[in-house]
GROMACS .gro file of C-alpha atoms in nm:
model
   67
    1UNK     CA    1   0.000   0.000   0.000
    2UNK     CA    2   0.114   0.353  -0.072
    3UNK     CA    3   0.199   0.598   0.201
    4UNK     CA    4   0.081   0.956   0.203
    5UNK     CA    5   0.389   1.086   0.380
    6UNK     CA    6   0.756   1.142   0.302
    7UNK     CA    7   1.013   1.289   0.538
    8UNK     CA    8   1.383   1.368   0.493
    9UNK     CA    9   1.621   1.515   0.750
   10UNK     CA   10   1.980   1.640   0.730
   11UNK     CA   11   2.197   1.672   1.037
   12UNK     CA   12   2.484   1.912   0.997
   13UNK     CA   13   2.773   1.948   1.238
   14UNK     CA   14   2.799   2.304   1.360
   15UNK     CA   15   3.177   2.308   1.399
   16UNK     CA   16   3.201   2.672   1.294
   17UNK     CA   17   2.935   2.777   1.544
   18UNK     CA   18   2.704   2.972   1.320
   19UNK     CA   19   2.590   3.286   1.509
   20UNK     CA   20   2.219   3.199   1.519
   21UNK     CA   21   2.300   2.843   1.640
   22UNK     CA   22   2.600   2.920   1.859
   23UNK     CA   23   2.488   2.695   2.146
   24UNK     CA   24   2.405   2.392   1.929
   25UNK     CA   25   2.661   2.130   1.819
   26UNK     CA   26   2.430   2.015   1.536
   27UNK     CA   27   2.175   2.175   1.304
   28UNK     CA   28   1.889   1.962   1.176
   29UNK     CA   29   1.699   2.058   0.861
   30UNK     CA   30   1.388   1.853   0.787
   31UNK     CA   31   1.124   1.852   0.513
   32UNK     CA   32   0.796   1.669   0.554
   33UNK     CA   33   0.563   1.620   0.257
   34UNK     CA   34   0.206   1.498   0.298
   35UNK     CA   35  -0.025   1.412   0.012
   36UNK     CA   36  -0.292   1.680  -0.036
   37UNK     CA   37  -0.134   1.893   0.239
   38UNK     CA   38   0.196   2.003   0.086
   39UNK     CA   39   0.535   2.056   0.247
   40UNK     CA   40   0.646   2.165   0.590
   41UNK     CA   41   1.002   2.260   0.679
   42UNK     CA   42   1.169   2.234   1.019
   43UNK     CA   43   1.489   2.378   1.158
   44UNK     CA   44   1.599   2.211   1.483
   45UNK     CA   45   1.245   2.084   1.536
   46UNK     CA   46   1.077   2.421   1.484
   47UNK     CA   47   0.853   2.477   1.182
   48UNK     CA   48   0.992   2.744   0.948
   49UNK     CA   49   0.933   2.873   0.596
   50UNK     CA   50   1.108   2.720   0.296
   51UNK     CA   51   1.271   3.060   0.245
   52UNK     CA   52   1.434   3.037   0.591
   53UNK     CA   53   1.605   2.713   0.489
   54UNK     CA   54   1.719   2.864   0.159
   55UNK     CA   55   1.860   3.169   0.337
   56UNK     CA   56   2.052   2.948   0.581
   57UNK     CA   57   2.230   2.763   0.301
   58UNK     CA   58   2.281   3.067   0.077
   59UNK     CA   59   2.429   3.283   0.354
   60UNK     CA   60   2.668   3.012   0.463
   61UNK     CA   61   2.769   2.927   0.106
   62UNK     CA   62   2.861   3.289   0.032
   63UNK     CA   63   3.024   3.337   0.369
   64UNK     CA   64   3.254   3.042   0.294
   65UNK     CA   65   3.161   2.853   0.608
   66UNK     CA   66   3.184   2.477   0.573
   67UNK     CA   67   2.952   2.239   0.752
   0.00000   0.00000   0.00000
């Protein structure tokens, strides 16, 4: 039987201590997709906008910080 849910999570080591996550050794980015409901994005367990996730990766890419 088919499932109506898909979930993917990335755990990133925060070795460089990104300013907004200074007290966390890891950063978790998660996307949850439900049929007929769409996508939800989470950053360290808190629901955020897709744009917030994009900004996180874009800022760190241009800042030259490696995960």
